[in-house]
CSV table of C-alpha atoms in Angstrom, one decimal:
chain,number,residue,atom,x,y,z
A,1,MET,CA,1.9,-3.4,-4.8
A,2,LYS,CA,5.4,-2.0,-5.0
A,3,THR,CA,7.1,-0.8,-1.8
A,4,LEU,CA,6.0,2.5,-0.7
A,5,ILE,CA,4.7,7.2,4.2
A,6,PHE,CA,0.6,10.2,5.7
A,7,MET,CA,-0.6,17.8,4.4
A,8,THR,CA,3.3,18.2,4.2
A,9,ALA,CA,4.9,17.2,1.0
A,10,LEU,CA,7.6,14.6,1.2
A,11,ALA,CA,10.2,16.6,-0.7
A,12,GLN,CA,13.0,15.0,1.3
A,13,PRO,CA,11.7,11.5,2.2
A,14,LEU,CA,14.8,10.5,4.3
A,15,CYS,CA,14.1,13.3,6.7
A,16,ALA,CA,10.6,12.0,7.3
A,17,GLN,CA,11.9,8.5,7.6
A,18,ALA,CA,14.4,9.6,10.3
A,19,ASP,CA,11.5,11.1,12.3
A,20,ALA,CA,9.2,8.2,11.8
A,21,LEU,CA,8.6,5.9,14.8
A,22,LEU,CA,7.8,2.2,14.5
A,23,PRO,CA,4.4,1.7,16.2
A,24,ALA,CA,4.3,-0.4,19.4
A,25,PHE,CA,2.8,-3.7,18.4
A,26,ASP,CA,0.8,-5.8,20.9
A,27,ALA,CA,-1.3,-8.7,19.8
A,28,GLY,CA,-3.6,-8.1,22.8
A,29,ASN,CA,-4.8,-4.9,21.0
A,30,PHE,CA,-6.4,-7.0,18.3
A,31,THR,CA,-8.9,-9.0,20.3
A,32,ALA,CA,-12.0,-6.9,19.3
A,33,PRO,CA,-11.0,-5.1,16.1
A,34,LEU,CA,-13.0,-2.1,14.9
A,35,PRO,CA,-13.5,-1.2,11.2
A,36,ASN,CA,-11.7,1.8,9.7
A,37,PRO,CA,-14.0,4.0,7.6
A,38,TYR,CA,-11.1,4.7,5.1
A,39,PHE,CA,-10.2,1.1,4.6
A,40,PRO,CA,-13.3,-1.2,4.6
A,41,MET,CA,-12.5,-4.9,4.3
A,42,GLU,CA,-15.7,-6.6,3.5
A,43,GLN,CA,-15.1,-10.0,2.1
A,44,GLY,CA,-15.9,-10.3,-1.6
A,45,GLN,CA,-15.7,-6.6,-2.2
A,46,VAL,CA,-14.0,-5.8,-5.6
A,47,ALA,CA,-12.7,-2.4,-6.7
A,48,THR,CA,-11.2,-1.5,-10.0
A,49,LEU,CA,-8.9,1.5,-10.6
A,50,THR,CA,-8.1,2.4,-14.2
A,51,GLY,CA,-5.7,4.8,-15.8
A,52,THR,CA,-2.4,4.8,-17.6
A,53,ILE,CA,1.3,3.7,-17.2
A,54,GLN,CA,4.1,5.5,-19.0
A,55,THR,CA,6.4,3.1,-20.9
A,56,GLY,CA,9.2,3.5,-23.4
A,57,GLY,CA,6.6,3.3,-26.2
A,58,GLY,CA,4.3,5.9,-24.6
A,59,ALA,CA,1.2,5.6,-22.4
A,60,GLU,CA,-0.5,2.2,-22.1
A,61,PRO,CA,-3.7,1.3,-20.3
A,62,PHE,CA,-3.2,0.3,-16.6
A,63,SER,CA,-5.7,-1.2,-14.1
A,64,LEU,CA,-5.6,-2.4,-10.6
A,65,ILE,CA,-8.2,-4.8,-9.4
A,66,ARG,CA,-8.5,-5.1,-5.6
A,67,THR,CA,-10.4,-8.0,-4.1
A,68,ILE,CA,-11.0,-8.6,-0.4
A,69,ASN,CA,-10.4,-12.3,-0.3
A,70,GLY,CA,-11.3,-12.7,3.4
A,71,PRO,CA,-9.4,-14.2,6.3
A,72,GLY,CA,-5.7,-14.5,5.8
A,73,PRO,CA,-3.0,-16.1,7.9
A,74,ILE,CA,-2.6,-15.6,11.6
A,75,LEU,CA,0.6,-13.5,11.9
A,76,LEU,CA,2.2,-12.6,15.3
A,77,GLY,CA,-1.0,-14.0,16.9
A,78,VAL,CA,-3.3,-11.7,14.9
A,79,GLN,CA,-6.0,-12.8,12.4
A,80,THR,CA,-5.3,-10.9,9.2
A,81,VAL,CA,-7.5,-10.1,6.2
A,82,ALA,CA,-6.0,-11.1,2.8
A,83,ILE,CA,-6.4,-8.5,0.0
A,84,LEU,CA,-5.5,-9.4,-3.6
A,85,ASP,CA,-4.1,-6.6,-5.8
A,86,ASP,CA,-3.8,-7.6,-9.5
A,87,GLU,CA,-2.1,-5.1,-11.8
A,88,TYR,CA,-2.6,-5.1,-15.5
A,89,GLU,CA,-0.5,-3.2,-18.1
A,90,GLY,CA,-1.8,-3.1,-21.6
A,91,GLY,CA,-4.3,-5.8,-20.7
A,92,LEU,CA,-1.6,-8.2,-19.4
A,93,LEU,CA,-1.3,-9.3,-15.7
A,94,THR,CA,2.1,-8.0,-14.6
A,95,GLU,CA,1.9,-8.3,-10.8
A,96,SER,CA,-0.3,-10.1,-8.3
A,97,SER,CA,0.1,-9.1,-4.6
A,98,LEU,CA,-1.6,-10.8,-1.7
A,99,ASP,CA,-1.4,-8.3,1.1
A,100,TYR,CA,-2.3,-9.0,4.8
A,101,PHE,CA,-4.0,-6.3,6.9
A,102,ALA,CA,-5.8,-6.1,10.3
A,103,THR,CA,-7.5,-3.4,12.3
A,104,ASP,CA,-6.8,-3.1,16.0
A,105,ASN,CA,-9.3,-2.5,18.8
A,106,ALA,CA,-9.3,1.2,18.1
A,107,GLY,CA,-9.7,0.8,14.3
A,108,ALA,CA,-6.2,1.6,13.1
A,109,VAL,CA,-5.2,-0.4,9.9
A,110,TRP,CA,-2.0,-2.4,10.3
A,111,TYR,CA,0.1,-4.0,7.5
A,112,PHE,CA,1.5,-7.5,8.2
A,113,GLY,CA,3.1,-8.4,4.9
A,114,GLU,CA,2.8,-9.2,1.3
A,115,ASP,CA,3.3,-12.1,-1.1
A,116,VAL,CA,4.1,-10.8,-4.6
A,117,THR,CA,4.2,-12.6,-7.9
A,118,ALA,CA,5.6,-10.9,-11.0
A,119,TYR,CA,4.9,-11.8,-14.6
A,120,GLU,CA,7.0,-11.0,-17.7
A,121,TYR,CA,6.0,-11.2,-21.3
A,122,ASP,CA,7.8,-11.1,-24.7
A,123,ASP,CA,7.0,-8.5,-27.4
A,124,ALA,CA,4.2,-10.7,-28.7
A,125,GLY,CA,2.5,-10.8,-25.3
A,126,THR,CA,3.4,-14.4,-24.5
A,127,LEU,CA,4.2,-15.1,-20.8
A,128,VAL,CA,7.9,-16.0,-20.5
A,129,SER,CA,8.4,-16.0,-16.7
A,130,LYS,CA,6.5,-16.0,-13.5
A,131,GLY,CA,8.2,-15.7,-10.1
A,132,GLN,CA,8.1,-14.2,-6.6
A,133,ALA,CA,9.0,-10.5,-6.4
A,134,PRO,CA,10.3,-8.9,-3.2
A,135,SER,CA,7.9,-9.9,-0.3
A,136,TRP,CA,7.9,-9.9,3.4
A,137,THR,CA,5.9,-11.4,6.4
A,138,ALA,CA,5.7,-9.9,9.9
A,139,GLY,CA,7.5,-12.0,12.4
A,140,VAL,CA,9.9,-13.5,9.7
A,141,ASP,CA,13.5,-12.4,9.6
A,142,GLY,CA,12.8,-9.6,12.0
A,143,ALA,CA,10.1,-8.0,9.9
A,144,GLU,CA,7.6,-5.9,11.9
A,145,PRO,CA,4.1,-4.6,11.0
A,146,GLY,CA,3.4,-1.0,10.6
A,147,ILE,CA,0.3,1.2,10.3
A,148,VAL,CA,-1.3,2.1,7.0
A,149,ILE,CA,-4.1,4.4,8.4
A,150,GLU,CA,-4.5,5.6,11.9
A,151,VAL,CA,-7.8,5.9,13.7
A,152,GLN,CA,-7.5,9.7,13.4
A,153,PRO,CA,-4.9,10.6,10.7
A,154,VAL,CA,-2.7,13.5,11.7
A,155,LEU,CA,-1.4,16.0,9.0
A,156,ALA,CA,2.3,15.7,8.3
A,157,LYS,CA,2.9,12.9,10.8
A,158,PRO,CA,5.5,10.4,9.5
A,159,MET,CA,5.2,6.7,10.3
A,160,PHE,CA,6.2,3.3,9.4
A,161,ARG,CA,3.9,1.2,7.2
A,162,ALA,CA,6.3,-1.7,7.4
A,163,HIS,CA,9.8,-2.6,8.6
A,164,ALA,CA,11.4,-5.5,6.9
A,165,PRO,CA,15.0,-4.5,6.3
A,166,LYS,CA,16.2,-8.0,5.3
A,167,ALA,CA,13.7,-8.0,2.5
A,168,ASP,CA,14.4,-4.4,1.5
A,169,GLU,CA,10.7,-3.7,2.2
A,170,THR,CA,10.8,-0.9,4.7
A,171,GLU,CA,8.0,1.5,3.9
A,172,PHE,CA,7.1,5.0,5.3
A,173,SER,CA,4.0,7.2,5.0
A,174,VAL,CA,3.1,10.8,5.8
A,175,VAL,CA,-0.3,12.5,5.7
A,176,GLU,CA,-0.2,14.9,2.8
A,177,SER,CA,-3.7,16.2,3.0
A,178,LEU,CA,-6.7,15.5,5.2
A,179,GLY,CA,-10.4,16.3,4.9
A,180,GLU,CA,-13.6,15.0,6.4
A,181,GLN,CA,-14.1,12.5,3.5
A,182,VAL,CA,-10.7,12.0,2.0
A,183,VAL,CA,-7.2,11.4,3.3
A,184,VAL,CA,-4.1,11.5,1.0
A,185,TYR,CA,-0.8,9.8,1.8
A,186,THR,CA,2.6,10.3,0.3
A,187,GLU,CA,4.5,7.0,0.5
A,188,SER,CA,8.2,6.2,0.2
A,189,THR,CA,10.8,3.6,0.9
A,190,THR,CA,14.4,3.9,2.1
A,191,ASP,CA,15.1,4.7,-1.6
A,192,ALA,CA,14.6,8.4,-1.8
A,193,GLU,CA,13.8,8.1,-5.5
A,194,LEU,CA,10.7,6.1,-4.9
A,195,ARG,CA,7.6,8.0,-4.0
A,196,ASP,CA,3.9,7.2,-4.5
A,197,ARG,CA,0.6,8.8,-3.5
A,198,SER,CA,-2.5,7.0,-2.3
A,199,THR,CA,-6.0,8.6,-1.8
A,200,TYR,CA,-8.6,7.0,0.4
A,201,ALA,CA,-12.3,8.0,0.7
A,202,ARG,CA,-14.4,7.4,3.8
A,203,GLY,CA,-16.8,4.5,3.3
A,204,ILE,CA,-15.2,3.5,0.0
A,205,GLY,CA,-11.4,2.8,0.5
A,206,LEU,CA,-8.7,3.3,-2.1
A,207,ILE,CA,-9.9,5.7,-4.9
A,208,LYS,CA,-6.7,6.9,-6.5
A,209,ILE,CA,-3.0,5.9,-6.9
A,210,GLU,CA,0.0,7.7,-8.3
A,211,GLU,CA,3.2,5.8,-8.5
A,212,ASP,CA,6.8,6.7,-9.2
A,213,LEU,CA,6.3,10.5,-8.8
A,214,SER,CA,9.0,12.9,-9.7
A,215,ALA,CA,10.9,14.8,-7.0
A,216,ASP,CA,8.3,17.6,-7.0
A,217,LYS,CA,5.6,14.9,-6.8
A,218,THR,CA,4.3,15.3,-10.4
A,219,ASP,CA,4.5,13.2,-13.5
A,220,PRO,CA,3.6,9.8,-12.1
A,221,VAL,CA,4.6,6.8,-14.1
A,222,ILE,CA,1.3,5.1,-13.1
A,223,SER,CA,-1.9,7.0,-12.4
A,224,ALA,CA,-5.3,5.3,-11.9
A,225,VAL,CA,-8.6,6.2,-10.3
A,226,LEU,CA,-11.6,4.2,-9.0
A,227,ALA,CA,-13.8,3.2,-11.9
A,228,PRO,CA,-17.4,4.4,-11.6
């Protein structure tokens, strides 16, 4: 998915970014990984989120299909899990992102990179181009992994999800709200105009996304929830 920080609203993303600390990475902390209840990664699991995307012509159907592919590449000495996110707009596949995650020995979920393919169509819906979109890999060109969900998320704590400055893929996250069953993150990049929100449920995983939120964190361009 598009570059994207964990209740304080991120009204001024750059301030949170300035306070965020890149987590200390040690491959030795991934020898006996524990599962994270908010981010299950069982191979073969498929989740579909459906909603709308606002376009110049109005709202169109949007869907995100997330598939846990299974073992991914070994990055920085860590065995990752590959998760495929396919995004559809108006029934057409517009982006396919293969993301690499791993949990450490305590159960924190780390993000190790993404390989993104973008698709473009003409007005008739015919595919006219397919190519790599901005992507990054931990350990390449100085890119470093970050944490998506901590073992015990802390309200208003800013943190790095990823740090890949050469690929313009540095991402931040801050806990916006936290309950026993659900955790909500506001996510941003070094571009203060880009802000998203992701909601994760214990035992389920990602259940809602809101992308390209306005400055007051309303009016998302994309909004989708987990299909029943």
